[in-house]
Amino acid sequence: MAIIQSSAACCDILLQKPFNSCSIRIHNGTSSLPLKSSINTTHLSLNNPRKPLTVSCSLLDDGVTGSAVQALEIDPTLAVKKKAMEISPGLKGTSIYLVGINSTMKSKLGKLLADSLRYYFFDSDNLVVEAAGGEAAAKQFLNMDKAGFRESETEVLRQLSSMGRLVVSAGDGAVQSSTNLALLRHGISIWVDVPLDIIATEIIENGVQLFGTEISPSASHSEVLSQLATIYEELRGGYAIADATISVQKVAGLLGYDDMEAVSTENMGLEVLNELEKLIRVKKMMEEAARPF
């Protein structure tokens, strides 16, 4: 057995030869995540051996002090941390799943929430890609055995849903089957709705291709936008099942911003925490109403 410590230094990756199974052991936690890869290397026909699974996760150890609270207007991140401290007891370690088309906002928001709530952050797409042996291998696996690839996505979600205190940036596979949607019910799901125009600009300027899509960063803005619109229409039904929707457009309106790109990760983070607070309040009211007199 080999033990590899992740770069975030908050979890160990335990690999058992011949690397057909592994588990993620989180420091200071009580759960482990056994990730069983369903990838058949005979279908991949790769020359390179499978790479070890690595994980992106984060955990903040420091809290917000009295002096820090006084500096809220200077550092908007502190306002998010303060709000997170207020609602954290009510969450009781319930995991949070972020759905929606992948974007810089979605990724940064997940990490901000994890740091503020003292949760761990995972990107489910990254876990699937790493288990496959890298992005090239994952793309080949998806093209040659789409059903098997979807099973791998489900397995990742199943293992993550068995744990608590997680913020998960869920890939689009999370909303493409009733099984995966049911797994999201183990926590609270949030649809992070980012304008497609902003995502299209990110793809072109950063030269990044959304995993699992045929969108080319070298295409024109109108072409990328059109392809994103098609994906959005196909998946919006699954996104809409989320417990709450946090829209960049709505947050911009609440703040009086004319430019939606002016909405910061902290602005979105506060809105997510406010929605979580409402959901906690509703759940508490329902529990109290169900109690016998």
PDB file of C-alpha atoms in Angstrom:
ATOM      1  CA  MET A   1       0.000   0.000   0.000  1.00  0.00           C
ATOM      2  CA  ALA A   2       1.283   3.445  -0.887  1.00  0.00           C
ATOM      3  CA  ILE A   3       0.320   6.621   0.936  1.00  0.00           C
ATOM      4  CA  ILE A   4       0.495   9.886  -0.980  1.00  0.00           C
ATOM      5  CA  GLN A   5      -0.218  13.172   0.754  1.00  0.00           C
ATOM      6  CA  SER A   6      -2.175  15.674  -1.295  1.00  0.00           C
ATOM      7  CA  SER A   7      -0.776  19.128  -1.982  1.00  0.00           C
ATOM      8  CA  ALA A   8      -3.461  20.652   0.236  1.00  0.00           C
ATOM      9  CA  ALA A   9      -2.035  18.634   3.150  1.00  0.00           C
ATOM     10  CA  CYS A  10      -5.470  17.889   4.558  1.00  0.00           C
ATOM     11  CA  CYS A  11      -5.910  14.338   3.343  1.00  0.00           C
ATOM     12  CA  ASP A  12      -3.960  11.239   2.384  1.00  0.00           C
ATOM     13  CA  ILE A  13      -4.530   9.130  -0.699  1.00  0.00           C
ATOM     14  CA  LEU A  14      -4.176   5.419   0.004  1.00  0.00           C
ATOM     15  CA  LEU A  15      -3.539   3.333  -3.099  1.00  0.00           C
ATOM     16  CA  GLN A  16      -3.541  -0.440  -3.191  1.00  0.00           C
ATOM     17  CA  LYS A  17      -1.787  -2.252  -6.001  1.00  0.00           C
ATOM     18  CA  PRO A  18      -2.718  -2.771  -8.786  1.00  0.00           C
ATOM     19  CA  PHE A  19      -4.321   0.650  -8.208  1.00  0.00           C
ATOM     20  CA  ASN A  20      -7.846  -0.561  -8.898  1.00  0.00           C
ATOM     21  CA  SER A  21      -9.108   0.854  -5.628  1.00  0.00           C
ATOM     22  CA  CYS A  22      -8.211   3.636  -3.268  1.00  0.00           C
ATOM     23  CA  SER A  23      -9.518   5.583  -0.329  1.00  0.00           C
ATOM     24  CA  ILE A  24      -9.289   9.189   0.727  1.00  0.00           C
ATOM     25  CA  ARG A  25      -8.504   9.658   4.397  1.00  0.00           C
ATOM     26  CA  ILE A  26      -9.204  13.145   5.683  1.00  0.00           C
ATOM     27  CA  HIS A  27      -7.180  14.496   8.588  1.00  0.00           C
ATOM     28  CA  ASN A  28      -9.243  15.432  11.639  1.00  0.00           C
ATOM     29  CA  GLY A  29     -12.197  13.572  10.136  1.00  0.00           C
ATOM     30  CA  THR A  30     -13.900  10.296  10.932  1.00  0.00           C
ATOM     31  CA  SER A  31     -14.829   9.161   7.425  1.00  0.00           C
ATOM     32  CA  SER A  32     -12.873   7.721   4.555  1.00  0.00           C
ATOM     33  CA  LEU A  33     -13.818   7.762   0.906  1.00  0.00           C
ATOM     34  CA  PRO A  34     -13.128   4.465  -0.880  1.00  0.00           C
ATOM     35  CA  LEU A  35     -13.160   5.271  -4.578  1.00  0.00           C
ATOM     36  CA  LYS A  36     -13.588   2.157  -6.691  1.00  0.00           C
ATOM     37  CA  SER A  37     -12.590   2.832 -10.236  1.00  0.00           C
ATOM     38  CA  SER A  38     -14.785   1.115 -12.810  1.00  0.00           C
ATOM     39  CA  ILE A  39     -12.348   1.952 -15.595  1.00  0.00           C
ATOM     40  CA  ASN A  40     -11.183  -0.996 -17.661  1.00  0.00           C
ATOM     41  CA  THR A  41      -7.689  -0.289 -18.953  1.00  0.00           C
ATOM     42  CA  THR A  42      -8.191  -2.702 -21.842  1.00  0.00           C
ATOM     43  CA  HIS A  43     -10.684  -0.233 -23.281  1.00  0.00           C
ATOM     44  CA  LEU A  44      -8.316   2.695 -22.861  1.00  0.00           C
ATOM     45  CA  SER A  45      -5.315   1.226 -24.701  1.00  0.00           C
ATOM     46  CA  LEU A  46      -2.969   3.633 -22.925  1.00  0.00           C
ATOM     47  CA  ASN A  47       0.796   3.454 -22.974  1.00  0.00           C
ATOM     48  CA  ASN A  48       1.160   5.254 -19.677  1.00  0.00           C
ATOM     49  CA  PRO A  49       0.200   3.580 -16.376  1.00  0.00           C
ATOM     50  CA  ARG A  50      -2.675   5.012 -14.431  1.00  0.00           C
ATOM     51  CA  LYS A  51      -1.732   8.032 -12.386  1.00  0.00           C
ATOM     52  CA  PRO A  52      -2.412   8.114  -8.636  1.00  0.00           C
ATOM     53  CA  LEU A  53      -5.548   9.921  -7.546  1.00  0.00           C
ATOM     54  CA  THR A  54      -4.985  13.416  -6.227  1.00  0.00           C
ATOM     55  CA  VAL A  55      -7.536  15.585  -4.531  1.00  0.00           C
ATOM     56  CA  SER A  56      -8.141  19.302  -4.315  1.00  0.00           C
ATOM     57  CA  CYS A  57      -9.445  20.136  -0.872  1.00  0.00           C
ATOM     58  CA  SER A  58      -9.249  22.950   1.597  1.00  0.00           C
ATOM     59  CA  LEU A  59      -9.904  23.476   5.275  1.00  0.00           C
ATOM     60  CA  LEU A  60      -9.534  26.710   7.167  1.00  0.00           C
ATOM     61  CA  ASP A  61      -8.281  26.416  10.726  1.00  0.00           C
ATOM     62  CA  ASP A  62      -8.561  29.991  11.924  1.00  0.00           C
ATOM     63  CA  GLY A  63     -11.736  31.771  12.963  1.00  0.00           C
ATOM     64  CA  VAL A  64     -12.948  35.344  12.874  1.00  0.00           C
ATOM     65  CA  THR A  65     -11.859  37.380  15.889  1.00  0.00           C
ATOM     66  CA  GLY A  66     -13.449  40.508  17.321  1.00  0.00           C
ATOM     67  CA  SER A  67     -10.862  42.745  15.690  1.00  0.00           C
ATOM     68  CA  ALA A  68     -11.452  41.002  12.385  1.00  0.00           C
ATOM     69  CA  VAL A  69     -15.180  41.700  12.583  1.00  0.00           C
ATOM     70  CA  GLN A  70     -14.373  45.405  12.797  1.00  0.00           C
ATOM     71  CA  ALA A  71     -12.574  45.124   9.462  1.00  0.00           C
ATOM     72  CA  LEU A  72     -15.520  43.636   7.564  1.00  0.00           C
ATOM     73  CA  GLU A  73     -15.843  46.661   5.335  1.00  0.00           C
ATOM     74  CA  ILE A  74     -12.160  46.380   4.407  1.00  0.00           C
ATOM     75  CA  ASP A  75     -12.110  42.648   3.663  1.00  0.00           C
ATOM     76  CA  PRO A  76     -15.405  41.288   2.258  1.00  0.00           C
ATOM     77  CA  THR A  77     -14.178  37.735   2.889  1.00  0.00           C
ATOM     78  CA  LEU A  78     -14.513  38.378   6.620  1.00  0.00           C
ATOM     79  CA  ALA A  79     -18.210  39.153   6.188  1.00  0.00           C
ATOM     80  CA  VAL A  80     -18.645  35.738   4.586  1.00  0.00           C
ATOM     81  CA  LYS A  81     -16.761  34.050   7.432  1.00  0.00           C
ATOM     82  CA  LYS A  82     -18.835  35.877  10.036  1.00  0.00           C
ATOM     83  CA  LYS A  83     -22.086  34.782   8.385  1.00  0.00           C
ATOM     84  CA  ALA A  84     -20.772  31.234   8.067  1.00  0.00           C
ATOM     85  CA  MET A  85     -20.041  31.151  11.798  1.00  0.00           C
ATOM     86  CA  GLU A  86     -23.615  32.236  12.515  1.00  0.00           C
ATOM     87  CA  ILE A  87     -25.296  29.504  10.470  1.00  0.00           C
ATOM     88  CA  SER A  88     -22.764  26.704  10.935  1.00  0.00           C
ATOM     89  CA  PRO A  89     -24.416  25.210  14.074  1.00  0.00           C
ATOM     90  CA  GLY A  90     -27.714  24.905  12.215  1.00  0.00           C
ATOM     91  CA  LEU A  91     -26.103  23.089   9.290  1.00  0.00           C
ATOM     92  CA  LYS A  92     -24.902  20.316  11.612  1.00  0.00           C
ATOM     93  CA  GLY A  93     -22.247  19.262   9.116  1.00  0.00           C
ATOM     94  CA  THR A  94     -24.642  18.856   6.188  1.00  0.00           C
ATOM     95  CA  SER A  95     -22.738  18.774   2.906  1.00  0.00           C
ATOM     96  CA  ILE A  96     -23.331  21.343   0.164  1.00  0.00           C
ATOM     97  CA  TYR A  97     -23.422  20.470  -3.539  1.00  0.00           C
ATOM     98  CA  LEU A  98     -22.943  23.172  -6.162  1.00  0.00           C
ATOM     99  CA  VAL A  99     -24.467  22.409  -9.565  1.00  0.00           C
ATOM    100  CA  GLY A 100     -24.499  24.412 -12.777  1.00  0.00           C
ATOM    101  CA  ILE A 101     -22.221  24.800 -15.785  1.00  0.00           C
ATOM    102  CA  ASN A 102     -18.612  24.831 -14.614  1.00  0.00           C
ATOM    103  CA  SER A 103     -17.130  28.302 -14.321  1.00  0.00           C
ATOM    104  CA  THR A 104     -14.504  30.240 -12.423  1.00  0.00           C
ATOM    105  CA  MET A 105     -17.239  31.625 -10.172  1.00  0.00           C
ATOM    106  CA  LYS A 106     -18.545  28.164  -9.283  1.00  0.00           C
ATOM    107  CA  SER A 107     -15.077  26.858  -8.409  1.00  0.00           C
ATOM    108  CA  LYS A 108     -14.030  29.910  -6.379  1.00  0.00           C
ATOM    109  CA  LEU A 109     -17.378  29.977  -4.609  1.00  0.00           C
ATOM    110  CA  GLY A 110     -16.993  26.351  -3.549  1.00  0.00           C
ATOM    111  CA  LYS A 111     -13.553  26.983  -2.073  1.00  0.00           C
ATOM    112  CA  LEU A 112     -14.720  30.150  -0.304  1.00  0.00           C
ATOM    113  CA  LEU A 113     -17.668  28.345   1.285  1.00  0.00           C
ATOM    114  CA  ALA A 114     -15.456  25.443   2.355  1.00  0.00           C
ATOM    115  CA  ASP A 115     -12.934  27.763   3.987  1.00  0.00           C
ATOM    116  CA  SER A 116     -15.626  29.828   5.691  1.00  0.00           C
ATOM    117  CA  LEU A 117     -17.600  26.848   7.022  1.00  0.00           C
ATOM    118  CA  ARG A 118     -14.483  24.813   7.842  1.00  0.00           C
ATOM    119  CA  TYR A 119     -15.590  22.191   5.365  1.00  0.00           C
ATOM    120  CA  TYR A 120     -13.573  20.206   2.836  1.00  0.00           C
ATOM    121  CA  PHE A 121     -13.763  21.068  -0.861  1.00  0.00           C
ATOM    122  CA  PHE A 122     -13.951  18.517  -3.668  1.00  0.00           C
ATOM    123  CA  ASP A 123     -14.482  18.837  -7.401  1.00  0.00           C
ATOM    124  CA  SER A 124     -16.277  15.676  -8.539  1.00  0.00           C
ATOM    125  CA  ASP A 125     -15.094  16.035 -12.148  1.00  0.00           C
ATOM    126  CA  ASN A 126     -11.481  16.215 -10.969  1.00  0.00           C
ATOM    127  CA  LEU A 127     -11.926  13.024  -8.955  1.00  0.00           C
ATOM    128  CA  VAL A 128     -13.288  11.176 -11.983  1.00  0.00           C
ATOM    129  CA  VAL A 129     -10.520  12.508 -14.242  1.00  0.00           C
ATOM    130  CA  GLU A 130      -7.756  11.608 -11.801  1.00  0.00           C
ATOM    131  CA  ALA A 131      -9.191   8.123 -11.271  1.00  0.00           C
ATOM    132  CA  ALA A 132      -9.115   7.622 -15.045  1.00  0.00           C
ATOM    133  CA  GLY A 133      -5.432   8.530 -15.216  1.00  0.00           C
ATOM    134  CA  GLY A 134      -5.660  12.120 -16.379  1.00  0.00           C
ATOM    135  CA  GLU A 135      -7.746  14.276 -18.685  1.00  0.00           C
ATOM    136  CA  ALA A 136      -6.667  12.589 -21.920  1.00  0.00           C
ATOM    137  CA  ALA A 137      -7.478   9.139 -20.547  1.00  0.00           C
ATOM    138  CA  ALA A 138     -10.802  10.345 -19.158  1.00  0.00           C
ATOM    139  CA  LYS A 139     -11.808  11.802 -22.538  1.00  0.00           C
ATOM    140  CA  GLN A 140     -10.919   8.544 -24.268  1.00  0.00           C
ATOM    141  CA  PHE A 141     -12.875   6.584 -21.680  1.00  0.00           C
ATOM    142  CA  LEU A 142     -15.896   8.864 -22.156  1.00  0.00           C
ATOM    143  CA  ASN A 143     -15.769   8.479 -25.940  1.00  0.00           C
ATOM    144  CA  MET A 144     -15.348   4.694 -25.902  1.00  0.00           C
ATOM    145  CA  ASP A 145     -17.600   3.733 -23.002  1.00  0.00           C
ATOM    146  CA  LYS A 146     -19.996   6.529 -22.095  1.00  0.00           C
ATOM    147  CA  ALA A 147     -22.152   4.281 -19.907  1.00  0.00           C
ATOM    148  CA  GLY A 148     -19.107   3.128 -17.947  1.00  0.00           C
ATOM    149  CA  PHE A 149     -17.946   6.705 -17.533  1.00  0.00           C
ATOM    150  CA  ARG A 150     -21.356   7.726 -16.166  1.00  0.00           C
ATOM    151  CA  GLU A 151     -21.137   4.839 -13.703  1.00  0.00           C
ATOM    152  CA  SER A 152     -17.801   6.233 -12.503  1.00  0.00           C
ATOM    153  CA  GLU A 153     -19.438   9.633 -11.958  1.00  0.00           C
ATOM    154  CA  THR A 154     -22.197   7.972  -9.949  1.00  0.00           C
ATOM    155  CA  GLU A 155     -19.668   6.038  -7.865  1.00  0.00           C
ATOM    156  CA  VAL A 156     -17.810   9.243  -6.999  1.00  0.00           C
ATOM    157  CA  LEU A 157     -21.052  10.951  -5.939  1.00  0.00           C
ATOM    158  CA  ARG A 158     -22.105   7.895  -3.944  1.00  0.00           C
ATOM    159  CA  GLN A 159     -18.876   7.933  -1.956  1.00  0.00           C
ATOM    160  CA  LEU A 160     -18.979  11.695  -1.413  1.00  0.00           C
ATOM    161  CA  SER A 161     -22.609  11.559  -0.290  1.00  0.00           C
ATOM    162  CA  SER A 162     -21.660   9.112   2.469  1.00  0.00           C
ATOM    163  CA  MET A 163     -19.580  11.823   4.126  1.00  0.00           C
ATOM    164  CA  GLY A 164     -20.374  15.099   5.835  1.00  0.00           C
ATOM    165  CA  ARG A 165     -18.837  18.575   6.051  1.00  0.00           C
ATOM    166  CA  LEU A 166     -18.113  18.786   2.326  1.00  0.00           C
ATOM    167  CA  VAL A 167     -18.590  21.445  -0.320  1.00  0.00           C
ATOM    168  CA  VAL A 168     -18.709  19.637  -3.652  1.00  0.00           C
ATOM    169  CA  SER A 169     -18.483  21.322  -7.030  1.00  0.00           C
ATOM    170  CA  ALA A 170     -20.544  18.742  -8.904  1.00  0.00           C
ATOM    171  CA  GLY A 171     -20.047  18.072 -12.598  1.00  0.00           C
ATOM    172  CA  ASP A 172     -22.901  17.963 -15.071  1.00  0.00           C
ATOM    173  CA  GLY A 173     -23.152  14.199 -14.641  1.00  0.00           C
ATOM    174  CA  ALA A 174     -24.691  14.901 -11.228  1.00  0.00           C
ATOM    175  CA  VAL A 175     -27.932  16.115 -12.812  1.00  0.00           C
ATOM    176  CA  GLN A 176     -28.186  13.666 -15.711  1.00  0.00           C
ATOM    177  CA  SER A 177     -29.710  10.688 -13.922  1.00  0.00           C
ATOM    178  CA  SER A 178     -32.323  10.115 -11.241  1.00  0.00           C
ATOM    179  CA  THR A 179     -29.765   8.111  -9.244  1.00  0.00           C
ATOM    180  CA  ASN A 180     -27.328  11.011  -9.099  1.00  0.00           C
ATOM    181  CA  LEU A 181     -30.062  13.524  -8.313  1.00  0.00           C
ATOM    182  CA  ALA A 182     -31.134  11.300  -5.420  1.00  0.00           C
ATOM    183  CA  LEU A 183     -27.553  11.254  -4.114  1.00  0.00           C
ATOM    184  CA  LEU A 184     -27.560  15.058  -4.048  1.00  0.00           C
ATOM    185  CA  ARG A 185     -30.479  14.842  -1.603  1.00  0.00           C
ATOM    186  CA  HIS A 186     -27.999  13.635   1.027  1.00  0.00           C
ATOM    187  CA  GLY A 187     -26.983  17.277   1.336  1.00  0.00           C
ATOM    188  CA  ILE A 188     -28.154  20.718   0.241  1.00  0.00           C
ATOM    189  CA  SER A 189     -27.876  21.470  -3.466  1.00  0.00           C
ATOM    190  CA  ILE A 190     -27.332  24.976  -4.835  1.00  0.00           C
ATOM    191  CA  TRP A 191     -27.619  25.941  -8.503  1.00  0.00           C
ATOM    192  CA  VAL A 192     -24.912  28.507  -9.236  1.00  0.00           C
ATOM    193  CA  ASP A 193     -26.400  30.267 -12.259  1.00  0.00           C
ATOM    194  CA  VAL A 194     -23.705  32.237 -14.091  1.00  0.00           C
ATOM    195  CA  PRO A 195     -24.555  34.143 -17.313  1.00  0.00           C
ATOM    196  CA  LEU A 196     -23.490  32.142 -20.356  1.00  0.00           C
ATOM    197  CA  ASP A 197     -21.863  35.220 -21.861  1.00  0.00           C
ATOM    198  CA  ILE A 198     -19.444  35.397 -18.921  1.00  0.00           C
ATOM    199  CA  ILE A 199     -18.623  31.678 -19.174  1.00  0.00           C
ATOM    200  CA  ALA A 200     -18.069  31.973 -22.939  1.00  0.00           C
ATOM    201  CA  THR A 201     -15.620  34.822 -22.390  1.00  0.00           C
ATOM    202  CA  GLU A 202     -13.753  32.766 -19.758  1.00  0.00           C
ATOM    203  CA  ILE A 203     -13.429  29.793 -22.097  1.00  0.00           C
ATOM    204  CA  ILE A 204     -11.966  31.910 -24.900  1.00  0.00           C
ATOM    205  CA  GLU A 205      -9.701  34.118 -22.786  1.00  0.00           C
ATOM    206  CA  ASN A 206      -8.370  31.285 -20.602  1.00  0.00           C
ATOM    207  CA  GLY A 207      -8.159  28.753 -23.425  1.00  0.00           C
ATOM    208  CA  VAL A 208      -9.915  26.131 -21.301  1.00  0.00           C
ATOM    209  CA  GLN A 209     -12.246  23.499 -22.707  1.00  0.00           C
ATOM    210  CA  LEU A 210     -15.134  22.436 -20.493  1.00  0.00           C
ATOM    211  CA  PHE A 211     -14.650  18.760 -19.696  1.00  0.00           C
ATOM    212  CA  GLY A 212     -17.089  16.459 -21.454  1.00  0.00           C
ATOM    213  CA  THR A 213     -18.008  19.014 -24.125  1.00  0.00           C
ATOM    214  CA  GLU A 214     -16.902  19.701 -27.682  1.00  0.00           C
ATOM    215  CA  ILE A 215     -16.629  23.444 -27.094  1.00  0.00           C
ATOM    216  CA  SER A 216     -13.366  24.741 -28.561  1.00  0.00           C
ATOM    217  CA  PRO A 217     -11.634  27.720 -26.905  1.00  0.00           C
ATOM    218  CA  SER A 218     -10.459  28.785 -30.363  1.00  0.00           C
ATOM    219  CA  ALA A 219     -14.025  29.186 -31.644  1.00  0.00           C
ATOM    220  CA  SER A 220     -15.686  32.570 -31.930  1.00  0.00           C
ATOM    221  CA  HIS A 221     -17.592  34.029 -29.004  1.00  0.00           C
ATOM    222  CA  SER A 222     -20.925  33.521 -30.762  1.00  0.00           C
ATOM    223  CA  GLU A 223     -20.119  29.858 -31.500  1.00  0.00           C
ATOM    224  CA  VAL A 224     -19.085  29.147 -27.906  1.00  0.00           C
ATOM    225  CA  LEU A 225     -22.159  30.964 -26.613  1.00  0.00           C
ATOM    226  CA  SER A 226     -24.426  28.935 -28.903  1.00  0.00           C
ATOM    227  CA  GLN A 227     -22.938  25.632 -27.719  1.00  0.00           C
ATOM    228  CA  LEU A 228     -23.248  26.686 -24.082  1.00  0.00           C
ATOM    229  CA  ALA A 229     -26.893  27.595 -24.668  1.00  0.00           C
ATOM    230  CA  THR A 230     -27.549  24.097 -26.021  1.00  0.00           C
ATOM    231  CA  ILE A 231     -25.962  22.481 -22.953  1.00  0.00           C
ATOM    232  CA  TYR A 232     -27.870  24.845 -20.667  1.00  0.00           C
ATOM    233  CA  GLU A 233     -31.221  23.933 -22.206  1.00  0.00           C
ATOM    234  CA  GLU A 234     -30.442  20.216 -21.940  1.00  0.00           C
ATOM    235  CA  LEU A 235     -29.495  20.387 -18.263  1.00  0.00           C
ATOM    236  CA  ARG A 236     -31.530  23.246 -16.810  1.00  0.00           C
ATOM    237  CA  GLY A 237     -34.266  20.830 -15.703  1.00  0.00           C
ATOM    238  CA  GLY A 238     -31.740  18.986 -13.540  1.00  0.00           C
ATOM    239  CA  TYR A 239     -30.214  22.211 -12.246  1.00  0.00           C
ATOM    240  CA  ALA A 240     -33.661  23.517 -11.290  1.00  0.00           C
ATOM    241  CA  ILE A 241     -34.231  20.598  -8.898  1.00  0.00           C
ATOM    242  CA  ALA A 242     -31.627  22.130  -6.578  1.00  0.00           C
ATOM    243  CA  ASP A 243     -32.808  23.307  -3.161  1.00  0.00           C
ATOM    244  CA  ALA A 244     -31.926  26.906  -4.019  1.00  0.00           C
ATOM    245  CA  THR A 245     -30.739  28.954  -6.980  1.00  0.00           C
ATOM    246  CA  ILE A 246     -28.111  31.673  -6.664  1.00  0.00           C
ATOM    247  CA  SER A 247     -28.026  33.763  -9.819  1.00  0.00           C
ATOM    248  CA  VAL A 248     -25.279  36.238 -10.662  1.00  0.00           C
ATOM    249  CA  GLN A 249     -27.907  38.332 -12.424  1.00  0.00           C
ATOM    250  CA  LYS A 250     -30.137  38.409  -9.333  1.00  0.00           C
ATOM    251  CA  VAL A 251     -27.258  39.281  -6.995  1.00  0.00           C
ATOM    252  CA  ALA A 252     -26.183  42.085  -9.344  1.00  0.00           C
ATOM    253  CA  GLY A 253     -29.725  43.463  -9.219  1.00  0.00           C
ATOM    254  CA  LEU A 254     -29.848  43.313  -5.421  1.00  0.00           C
ATOM    255  CA  LEU A 255     -26.558  45.199  -5.207  1.00  0.00           C
ATOM    256  CA  GLY A 256     -27.545  47.733  -7.850  1.00  0.00           C
ATOM    257  CA  TYR A 257     -24.773  46.697 -10.247  1.00  0.00           C
ATOM    258  CA  ASP A 258     -25.247  47.389 -13.947  1.00  0.00           C
ATOM    259  CA  ASP A 259     -22.299  45.149 -14.829  1.00  0.00           C
ATOM    260  CA  MET A 260     -22.814  41.522 -13.788  1.00  0.00           C
ATOM    261  CA  GLU A 261     -19.060  40.936 -13.950  1.00  0.00           C
ATOM    262  CA  ALA A 262     -18.785  43.290 -10.963  1.00  0.00           C
ATOM    263  CA  VAL A 263     -20.400  40.615  -8.762  1.00  0.00           C
ATOM    264  CA  SER A 264     -17.665  39.098  -6.606  1.00  0.00           C
ATOM    265  CA  THR A 265     -17.255  35.616  -5.180  1.00  0.00           C
ATOM    266  CA  GLU A 266     -17.893  37.127  -1.740  1.00  0.00           C
ATOM    267  CA  ASN A 267     -21.178  38.653  -2.939  1.00  0.00           C
ATOM    268  CA  MET A 268     -22.279  35.234  -4.157  1.00  0.00           C
ATOM    269  CA  GLY A 269     -21.004  33.556  -0.995  1.00  0.00           C
ATOM    270  CA  LEU A 270     -23.102  35.790   1.250  1.00  0.00           C
ATOM    271  CA  GLU A 271     -26.177  35.101  -0.871  1.00  0.00           C
ATOM    272  CA  VAL A 272     -25.588  31.340  -0.632  1.00  0.00           C
ATOM    273  CA  LEU A 273     -25.234  31.552   3.145  1.00  0.00           C
ATOM    274  CA  ASN A 274     -28.422  33.629   3.390  1.00  0.00           C
ATOM    275  CA  GLU A 275     -30.288  30.971   1.402  1.00  0.00           C
ATOM    276  CA  LEU A 276     -28.835  28.223   3.592  1.00  0.00           C
ATOM    277  CA  GLU A 277     -30.043  30.123   6.655  1.00  0.00           C
ATOM    278  CA  LYS A 278     -33.566  30.241   5.196  1.00  0.00           C
ATOM    279  CA  LEU A 279     -33.507  26.513   4.435  1.00  0.00           C
ATOM    280  CA  ILE A 280     -32.336  25.748   7.972  1.00  0.00           C
ATOM    281  CA  ARG A 281     -35.138  27.904   9.394  1.00  0.00           C
ATOM    282  CA  VAL A 282     -37.781  26.166   7.270  1.00  0.00           C
ATOM    283  CA  LYS A 283     -36.493  22.733   8.261  1.00  0.00           C
ATOM    284  CA  LYS A 284     -36.601  23.682  11.942  1.00  0.00           C
ATOM    285  CA  MET A 285     -40.186  24.934  11.613  1.00  0.00           C
ATOM    286  CA  MET A 286     -41.230  21.694   9.908  1.00  0.00           C
ATOM    287  CA  GLU A 287     -39.584  19.612  12.622  1.00  0.00           C
ATOM    288  CA  GLU A 288     -41.312  21.604  15.356  1.00  0.00           C
ATOM    289  CA  ALA A 289     -44.674  21.307  13.590  1.00  0.00           C
ATOM    290  CA  ALA A 290     -44.262  17.530  13.428  1.00  0.00           C
ATOM    291  CA  ARG A 291     -43.710  17.185  17.174  1.00  0.00           C
ATOM    292  CA  PRO A 292     -46.669  15.807  19.153  1.00  0.00           C
ATOM    293  CA  PHE A 293     -48.319  18.160  21.639  1.00  0.00           C
TER     294      PHE A 293
END
